């Protein structure tokens, strides 16, 4: 009697569907037909004799056992990719894949130039970008859904390579009484309705108000920055955002510096540089060099892994 086995193709199909939440998108990512992806996962579930995914009109969800299997599947796929890259490096080839997690402001402002230059220097290394909220990126790093992700420092239990910093700025409507000012103290925003981002920098902004010994009048909370800026533009309140998050079109806004100056420090984070694949090490080395060349000002003391990268 022929015995079936779990295959890497099945694990890859399962992990990809779990990560992107769609059979259609997964088929595009994998270069397979949707029916082939479905067949791979069905075969895996038959082999394991468990249901890994639940499907209903609202989408695709991991079962409890599916969540546990996903962690193991991602670890296996990660190790296989490492083997491929190590053997390629041994014969002088620079190939591989880097799965990169980021949030929108960094994706739009920081990454395009870096990724363009990296592709020119290392055409054999594919960079796959996954965009989400700050919390989602952290979850992806810890679950190994991505190899490396952008984080706002500080973070715990991850190794980090600082890459940039940007300044927190106040944003008011062009008709606001403070619009004629260039610089304000955060206390001057305390009397206005405050529009807070529900993701990303909220803990940092709350801490800024707490340090100033005031409580913001949080009137609205929103996930989408476009919604926040539209509300500010309409005079519904004020907000604070990092510089990279500012819209390209500032019509109807006034951007004010804060006293004292507050900075957001950004870094690439990963579970361990020592166990990272050759492609990831190459990417981090090039990213740090590119950031320095673009004057993002990364003091060496903020890069505890810099010497390791130099030796990679």
mmCIF file of C-alpha atoms in Angstrom:
data_model
loop_
_atom_site.group_PDB
_atom_site.id
_atom_site.type_symbol
_atom_site.label_atom_id
_atom_site.label_comp_id
_atom_site.label_asym_id
_atom_site.label_seq_id
_atom_site.Cartn_x
_atom_site.Cartn_y
_atom_site.Cartn_z
ATOM 1 C CA UNK A 1 0.000 0.000 0.000
ATOM 2 C CA UNK A 2 1.419 3.343 -1.032
ATOM 3 C CA UNK A 3 1.971 5.728 1.848
ATOM 4 C CA UNK A 4 1.401 9.450 1.330
ATOM 5 C CA UNK A 5 3.781 12.074 2.642
ATOM 6 C CA UNK A 6 3.630 15.736 3.534
ATOM 7 C CA UNK A 7 5.277 17.785 0.792
ATOM 8 C CA UNK A 8 6.908 21.194 0.825
ATOM 9 C CA UNK A 9 4.447 22.305 -1.866
ATOM 10 C CA UNK A 10 1.543 21.499 0.462
ATOM 11 C CA UNK A 11 3.121 23.376 3.356
ATOM 12 C CA UNK A 12 3.880 26.361 1.114
ATOM 13 C CA UNK A 13 0.310 26.480 -0.174
ATOM 14 C CA UNK A 14 -1.120 26.260 3.346
ATOM 15 C CA UNK A 15 1.253 28.904 4.760
ATOM 16 C CA UNK A 16 0.621 31.303 1.880
ATOM 17 C CA UNK A 17 -3.172 31.053 2.113
ATOM 18 C CA UNK A 18 -2.965 31.552 5.885
ATOM 19 C CA UNK A 19 -0.722 34.614 5.470
ATOM 20 C CA UNK A 20 -2.687 36.377 2.685
ATOM 21 C CA UNK A 21 -6.164 35.156 3.697
ATOM 22 C CA UNK A 22 -7.263 34.300 0.168
ATOM 23 C CA UNK A 23 -6.974 31.352 -2.213
ATOM 24 C CA UNK A 24 -7.057 33.721 -5.175
ATOM 25 C CA UNK A 25 -4.234 35.914 -3.881
ATOM 26 C CA UNK A 26 -2.248 32.862 -2.788
ATOM 27 C CA UNK A 27 -2.500 31.374 -6.272
ATOM 28 C CA UNK A 28 -1.120 34.608 -7.738
ATOM 29 C CA UNK A 29 1.740 34.686 -5.223
ATOM 30 C CA UNK A 30 2.636 31.043 -5.844
ATOM 31 C CA UNK A 31 2.132 31.082 -9.613
ATOM 32 C CA UNK A 32 -0.379 28.213 -9.349
ATOM 33 C CA UNK A 33 -4.007 27.811 -10.303
ATOM 34 C CA UNK A 34 -6.525 28.331 -7.548
ATOM 35 C CA UNK A 35 -7.679 24.716 -7.888
ATOM 36 C CA UNK A 36 -4.080 23.506 -7.471
ATOM 37 C CA UNK A 37 -3.735 25.509 -4.259
ATOM 38 C CA UNK A 38 -7.032 24.113 -2.954
ATOM 39 C CA UNK A 39 -5.987 20.577 -3.883
ATOM 40 C CA UNK A 40 -2.632 20.943 -2.089
ATOM 41 C CA UNK A 41 -4.290 22.058 1.136
ATOM 42 C CA UNK A 42 -7.003 19.412 0.887
ATOM 43 C CA UNK A 43 -4.291 16.751 0.440
ATOM 44 C CA UNK A 44 -2.411 18.105 3.457
ATOM 45 C CA UNK A 45 -5.560 18.061 5.604
ATOM 46 C CA UNK A 46 -6.283 14.494 4.443
ATOM 47 C CA UNK A 47 -2.738 13.411 5.293
ATOM 48 C CA UNK A 48 -2.892 15.039 8.740
ATOM 49 C CA UNK A 49 -6.525 14.010 9.287
ATOM 50 C CA UNK A 50 -7.435 17.437 10.638
ATOM 51 C CA UNK A 51 -9.083 20.573 9.285
ATOM 52 C CA UNK A 52 -6.569 23.410 9.073
ATOM 53 C CA UNK A 53 -8.802 26.129 7.631
ATOM 54 C CA UNK A 54 -12.418 27.171 8.112
ATOM 55 C CA UNK A 55 -14.124 28.829 5.175
ATOM 56 C CA UNK A 56 -17.308 30.921 5.262
ATOM 57 C CA UNK A 57 -18.828 33.945 3.546
ATOM 58 C CA UNK A 58 -16.621 36.287 5.607
ATOM 59 C CA UNK A 59 -13.338 34.727 4.552
ATOM 60 C CA UNK A 60 -10.800 32.123 5.595
ATOM 61 C CA UNK A 61 -9.847 31.399 9.195
ATOM 62 C CA UNK A 62 -7.298 29.120 10.814
ATOM 63 C CA UNK A 63 -8.639 26.424 13.103
ATOM 64 C CA UNK A 64 -6.964 26.055 16.481
ATOM 65 C CA UNK A 65 -4.867 23.135 15.247
ATOM 66 C CA UNK A 66 -4.265 25.071 12.033
ATOM 67 C CA UNK A 67 -2.673 27.890 14.033
ATOM 68 C CA UNK A 68 -0.254 25.452 15.657
ATOM 69 C CA UNK A 69 0.554 23.700 12.394
ATOM 70 C CA UNK A 70 1.194 27.054 10.702
ATOM 71 C CA UNK A 71 3.982 27.872 13.170
ATOM 72 C CA UNK A 72 5.700 24.576 12.396
ATOM 73 C CA UNK A 73 5.128 24.918 8.645
ATOM 74 C CA UNK A 74 6.671 28.388 8.605
ATOM 75 C CA UNK A 75 9.679 27.100 10.535
ATOM 76 C CA UNK A 76 10.193 24.242 8.048
ATOM 77 C CA UNK A 77 9.880 26.559 5.037
ATOM 78 C CA UNK A 78 12.264 29.018 6.674
ATOM 79 C CA UNK A 79 14.881 26.291 7.200
ATOM 80 C CA UNK A 80 14.517 24.998 3.640
ATOM 81 C CA UNK A 81 15.033 28.508 2.272
ATOM 82 C CA UNK A 82 18.128 28.819 4.454
ATOM 83 C CA UNK A 83 19.522 25.591 2.989
ATOM 84 C CA UNK A 84 18.966 26.859 -0.538
ATOM 85 C CA UNK A 85 20.634 30.177 0.183
ATOM 86 C CA UNK A 86 23.577 28.667 2.070
ATOM 87 C CA UNK A 87 24.334 26.270 -0.765
ATOM 88 C CA UNK A 88 23.939 29.033 -3.348
ATOM 89 C CA UNK A 89 26.347 31.217 -1.361
ATOM 90 C CA UNK A 90 28.843 28.344 -1.227
ATOM 91 C CA UNK A 91 29.129 28.378 -5.021
ATOM 92 C CA UNK A 92 29.195 32.158 -5.276
ATOM 93 C CA UNK A 93 25.560 32.778 -6.194
ATOM 94 C CA UNK A 94 23.531 35.572 -4.581
ATOM 95 C CA UNK A 95 20.008 34.248 -4.676
ATOM 96 C CA UNK A 96 17.116 33.859 -2.294
ATOM 97 C CA UNK A 97 14.031 35.560 -0.943
ATOM 98 C CA UNK A 98 13.504 38.193 1.749
ATOM 99 C CA UNK A 99 10.000 38.499 3.189
ATOM 100 C CA UNK A 100 9.702 42.043 4.487
ATOM 101 C CA UNK A 101 6.969 43.453 6.725
ATOM 102 C CA UNK A 102 6.295 47.182 6.909
ATOM 103 C CA UNK A 103 3.636 49.746 7.772
ATOM 104 C CA UNK A 104 2.264 52.303 5.283
ATOM 105 C CA UNK A 105 4.242 55.443 6.150
ATOM 106 C CA UNK A 106 7.592 53.655 5.874
ATOM 107 C CA UNK A 107 6.462 51.722 2.796
ATOM 108 C CA UNK A 108 5.639 54.984 1.030
ATOM 109 C CA UNK A 109 8.535 57.189 2.130
ATOM 110 C CA UNK A 110 11.524 55.012 3.052
ATOM 111 C CA UNK A 111 11.355 51.727 1.175
ATOM 112 C CA UNK A 112 10.970 52.654 -2.534
ATOM 113 C CA UNK A 113 14.501 54.023 -2.936
ATOM 114 C CA UNK A 114 16.030 51.210 -0.891
ATOM 115 C CA UNK A 115 14.206 48.454 -2.787
ATOM 116 C CA UNK A 116 15.026 49.987 -6.172
ATOM 117 C CA UNK A 117 18.754 50.116 -5.369
ATOM 118 C CA UNK A 118 18.722 46.633 -3.837
ATOM 119 C CA UNK A 119 17.118 45.152 -6.956
ATOM 120 C CA UNK A 120 19.789 46.779 -9.107
ATOM 121 C CA UNK A 121 22.626 45.315 -7.010
ATOM 122 C CA UNK A 122 21.076 41.921 -6.243
ATOM 123 C CA UNK A 123 18.671 40.919 -9.037
ATOM 124 C CA UNK A 124 18.790 37.291 -7.875
ATOM 125 C CA UNK A 125 17.270 38.094 -4.479
ATOM 126 C CA UNK A 126 13.512 38.623 -4.419
ATOM 127 C CA UNK A 127 12.027 40.946 -1.797
ATOM 128 C CA UNK A 128 8.388 40.171 -1.002
ATOM 129 C CA UNK A 129 6.662 43.047 0.801
ATOM 130 C CA UNK A 130 3.797 42.532 3.247
ATOM 131 C CA UNK A 131 2.142 45.687 4.578
ATOM 132 C CA UNK A 132 0.133 45.960 7.768
ATOM 133 C CA UNK A 133 -0.216 47.809 11.044
ATOM 134 C CA UNK A 134 2.635 48.100 13.539
ATOM 135 C CA UNK A 135 1.121 45.321 15.670
ATOM 136 C CA UNK A 136 0.626 43.066 12.650
ATOM 137 C CA UNK A 137 4.249 43.512 11.569
ATOM 138 C CA UNK A 138 5.440 42.546 15.063
ATOM 139 C CA UNK A 139 3.213 39.468 14.980
ATOM 140 C CA UNK A 140 4.573 38.510 11.548
ATOM 141 C CA UNK A 141 8.172 38.804 12.771
ATOM 142 C CA UNK A 142 7.552 36.672 15.856
ATOM 143 C CA UNK A 143 5.630 34.019 13.888
ATOM 144 C CA UNK A 144 8.233 34.051 11.070
ATOM 145 C CA UNK A 145 5.591 35.014 8.524
ATOM 146 C CA UNK A 146 8.237 37.573 7.494
ATOM 147 C CA UNK A 147 12.021 37.368 7.769
ATOM 148 C CA UNK A 148 12.459 40.974 8.856
ATOM 149 C CA UNK A 149 10.093 43.829 9.620
ATOM 150 C CA UNK A 150 10.056 47.561 10.242
ATOM 151 C CA UNK A 151 9.377 48.504 13.874
ATOM 152 C CA UNK A 152 9.290 51.645 15.974
ATOM 153 C CA UNK A 153 11.808 51.380 18.806
ATOM 154 C CA UNK A 154 11.910 50.208 21.501
ATOM 155 C CA UNK A 155 10.791 46.595 21.065
ATOM 156 C CA UNK A 156 11.450 43.586 23.267
ATOM 157 C CA UNK A 157 12.956 40.185 22.476
ATOM 158 C CA UNK A 158 14.018 41.075 18.932
ATOM 159 C CA UNK A 159 17.348 42.079 17.425
ATOM 160 C CA UNK A 160 17.202 45.445 15.677
ATOM 161 C CA UNK A 161 19.137 47.506 13.158
ATOM 162 C CA UNK A 162 18.214 51.198 13.483
ATOM 163 C CA UNK A 163 17.624 52.708 10.052
ATOM 164 C CA UNK A 164 15.967 56.085 10.430
ATOM 165 C CA UNK A 165 14.295 58.592 12.658
ATOM 166 C CA UNK A 166 11.582 61.118 11.993
ATOM 167 C CA UNK A 167 10.036 63.896 14.019
ATOM 168 C CA UNK A 168 6.572 63.954 15.545
ATOM 169 C CA UNK A 169 4.628 66.981 14.283
ATOM 170 C CA UNK A 170 1.328 68.602 15.172
ATOM 171 C CA UNK A 171 -1.233 68.924 12.378
ATOM 172 C CA UNK A 172 -4.023 71.523 12.503
ATOM 173 C CA UNK A 173 -6.357 72.961 9.910
ATOM 174 C CA UNK A 174 -5.269 76.036 7.978
ATOM 175 C CA UNK A 175 -7.973 78.054 9.761
ATOM 176 C CA UNK A 176 -6.991 76.955 13.267
ATOM 177 C CA UNK A 177 -5.943 79.728 15.734
ATOM 178 C CA UNK A 178 -2.522 78.056 16.056
ATOM 179 C CA UNK A 179 -1.983 77.951 12.293
ATOM 180 C CA UNK A 180 0.128 81.106 12.353
ATOM 181 C CA UNK A 181 2.608 79.534 14.734
ATOM 182 C CA UNK A 182 5.703 77.588 13.672
ATOM 183 C CA UNK A 183 6.265 75.819 16.969
ATOM 184 C CA UNK A 184 3.994 74.950 19.876
ATOM 185 C CA UNK A 185 4.110 73.057 23.150
ATOM 186 C CA UNK A 186 2.038 69.901 23.262
ATOM 187 C CA UNK A 187 -0.023 71.467 26.086
ATOM 188 C CA UNK A 188 -1.452 73.921 23.534
ATOM 189 C CA UNK A 189 -3.289 71.016 21.882
ATOM 190 C CA UNK A 190 -4.998 69.937 25.092
ATOM 191 C CA UNK A 191 -8.106 72.107 24.643
ATOM 192 C CA UNK A 192 -8.920 70.921 21.122
ATOM 193 C CA UNK A 193 -10.697 67.708 20.129
ATOM 194 C CA UNK A 194 -7.879 65.257 19.425
ATOM 195 C CA UNK A 195 -8.009 62.784 16.532
ATOM 196 C CA UNK A 196 -5.987 59.718 17.511
ATOM 197 C CA UNK A 197 -4.614 56.967 15.306
ATOM 198 C CA UNK A 198 -5.866 53.619 16.641
ATOM 199 C CA UNK A 199 -2.702 51.874 15.478
ATOM 200 C CA UNK A 200 0.987 52.547 15.275
ATOM 201 C CA UNK A 201 2.096 55.538 17.292
ATOM 202 C CA UNK A 202 -0.839 55.778 19.693
ATOM 203 C CA UNK A 203 1.132 54.503 22.743
ATOM 204 C CA UNK A 204 3.958 56.953 22.018
ATOM 205 C CA UNK A 205 1.583 59.904 21.608
ATOM 206 C CA UNK A 206 -0.302 59.001 24.794
ATOM 207 C CA UNK A 207 3.036 58.863 26.607
ATOM 208 C CA UNK A 208 3.956 62.317 25.245
ATOM 209 C CA UNK A 209 0.793 63.819 26.746
ATOM 210 C CA UNK A 210 1.336 61.941 29.995
ATOM 211 C CA UNK A 211 4.879 63.319 30.298
ATOM 212 C CA UNK A 212 3.439 66.808 29.811
ATOM 213 C CA UNK A 213 0.996 66.027 32.663
ATOM 214 C CA UNK A 214 -2.093 66.610 30.545
ATOM 215 C CA UNK A 215 -4.815 64.423 29.049
ATOM 216 C CA UNK A 216 -5.784 64.885 25.404
ATOM 217 C CA UNK A 217 -9.472 65.287 24.613
ATOM 218 C CA UNK A 218 -9.650 62.256 22.328
ATOM 219 C CA UNK A 219 -12.781 62.894 20.312
ATOM 220 C CA UNK A 220 -12.211 60.497 17.429
ATOM 221 C CA UNK A 221 -10.068 57.445 16.730
ATOM 222 C CA UNK A 222 -9.367 56.111 13.251
ATOM 223 C CA UNK A 223 -7.190 53.483 11.622
ATOM 224 C CA UNK A 224 -6.781 55.090 8.195
ATOM 225 C CA UNK A 225 -4.519 58.160 8.161
ATOM 226 C CA UNK A 226 -6.480 59.557 5.221
ATOM 227 C CA UNK A 227 -9.552 59.683 7.441
ATOM 228 C CA UNK A 228 -7.590 61.455 10.176
ATOM 229 C CA UNK A 229 -6.222 64.098 7.810
ATOM 230 C CA UNK A 230 -9.648 64.674 6.237
ATOM 231 C CA UNK A 231 -11.132 65.307 9.684
ATOM 232 C CA UNK A 232 -8.326 67.728 10.566
ATOM 233 C CA UNK A 233 -8.785 69.509 7.254
ATOM 234 C CA UNK A 234 -12.477 69.971 8.050
ATOM 235 C CA UNK A 235 -11.614 71.535 11.410
ATOM 236 C CA UNK A 236 -12.956 68.618 13.456
ATOM 237 C CA UNK A 237 -9.838 68.383 15.596
ATOM 238 C CA UNK A 238 -6.055 68.264 15.726
ATOM 239 C CA UNK A 239 -3.578 65.403 15.625
ATOM 240 C CA UNK A 240 0.074 64.409 15.994
ATOM 241 C CA UNK A 241 1.843 62.205 13.457
ATOM 242 C CA UNK A 242 5.419 61.281 12.498
ATOM 243 C CA UNK A 243 6.820 63.253 9.580
ATOM 244 C CA UNK A 244 6.845 60.218 7.271
ATOM 245 C CA UNK A 245 3.082 59.915 7.723
ATOM 246 C CA UNK A 246 2.295 63.380 6.332
ATOM 247 C CA UNK A 247 0.276 63.459 3.092
ATOM 248 C CA UNK A 248 1.948 64.687 -0.082
ATOM 249 C CA UNK A 249 -0.680 67.401 -0.507
ATOM 250 C CA UNK A 250 -0.703 69.725 2.513
ATOM 251 C CA UNK A 251 -3.438 72.020 1.216
ATOM 252 C CA UNK A 252 -5.764 72.925 4.068
ATOM 253 C CA UNK A 253 -3.265 71.918 6.765
ATOM 254 C CA UNK A 254 -0.689 73.610 8.915
ATOM 255 C CA UNK A 255 2.259 71.576 10.186
ATOM 256 C CA UNK A 256 3.753 72.691 13.505
ATOM 257 C CA UNK A 257 6.910 71.625 15.304
ATOM 258 C CA UNK A 258 6.478 70.408 18.861
ATOM 259 C CA UNK A 259 8.332 71.566 21.956
ATOM 260 C CA UNK A 260 10.144 69.659 23.247
ATOM 261 C CA UNK A 261 11.171 67.877 20.047
ATOM 262 C CA UNK A 262 10.015 64.268 19.858
ATOM 263 C CA UNK A 263 11.472 61.627 17.551
ATOM 264 C CA UNK A 264 10.314 58.242 16.330
ATOM 265 C CA UNK A 265 13.199 55.806 15.843
ATOM 266 C CA UNK A 266 12.674 53.155 13.199
ATOM 267 C CA UNK A 267 14.513 49.879 12.820
ATOM 268 C CA UNK A 268 14.522 46.601 10.978
ATOM 269 C CA UNK A 269 13.833 43.807 13.454
ATOM 270 C CA UNK A 270 14.233 40.035 13.339
ATOM 271 C CA UNK A 271 14.350 37.198 15.864
ATOM 272 C CA UNK A 272 18.070 36.520 15.370
ATOM 273 C CA UNK A 273 20.709 37.850 13.010
ATOM 274 C CA UNK A 274 22.872 34.788 13.667
ATOM 275 C CA UNK A 275 20.265 32.410 12.249
ATOM 276 C CA UNK A 276 19.125 34.753 9.450
ATOM 277 C CA UNK A 277 19.537 33.553 5.877
ATOM 278 C CA UNK A 278 22.372 34.925 3.707
ATOM 279 C CA UNK A 279 19.830 36.912 1.648
ATOM 280 C CA UNK A 280 18.451 38.608 4.785
ATOM 281 C CA UNK A 281 21.962 39.489 5.980
ATOM 282 C CA UNK A 282 22.793 40.982 2.571
ATOM 283 C CA UNK A 283 19.540 42.967 2.624
ATOM 284 C CA UNK A 284 20.160 44.368 6.110
ATOM 285 C CA UNK A 285 23.739 45.320 5.252
ATOM 286 C CA UNK A 286 22.632 47.151 2.115
ATOM 287 C CA UNK A 287 19.690 48.766 3.918
ATOM 288 C CA UNK A 288 21.933 50.225 6.601
ATOM 289 C CA UNK A 289 24.405 51.556 4.021
ATOM 290 C CA UNK A 290 21.599 53.050 1.939
ATOM 291 C CA UNK A 291 20.005 54.720 4.968
ATOM 292 C CA UNK A 292 23.327 56.295 5.917
ATOM 293 C CA UNK A 293 23.914 57.502 2.342
ATOM 294 C CA UNK A 294 20.491 59.171 2.362
ATOM 295 C CA UNK A 295 21.351 61.027 5.604
ATOM 296 C CA UNK A 296 18.741 59.351 7.751
ATOM 297 C CA UNK A 297 21.274 59.837 10.579
ATOM 298 C CA UNK A 298 21.797 56.551 12.340
ATOM 299 C CA UNK A 299 24.248 56.942 15.229
ATOM 300 C CA UNK A 300 26.431 53.855 15.598
ATOM 301 C CA UNK A 301 25.314 53.371 19.200
ATOM 302 C CA UNK A 302 21.791 52.745 17.895
ATOM 303 C CA UNK A 303 23.094 49.830 15.804
ATOM 304 C CA UNK A 304 24.228 47.104 18.216
ATOM 305 C CA UNK A 305 24.356 44.600 15.350
ATOM 306 C CA UNK A 306 26.300 46.834 12.967
ATOM 307 C CA UNK A 307 29.615 45.097 13.569
ATOM 308 C CA UNK A 308 27.992 41.716 12.946
ATOM 309 C CA UNK A 309 26.615 42.969 9.626
ATOM 310 C CA UNK A 310 30.039 44.207 8.602
ATOM 311 C CA UNK A 311 31.322 40.708 9.048
ATOM 312 C CA UNK A 312 28.452 39.025 7.221
#
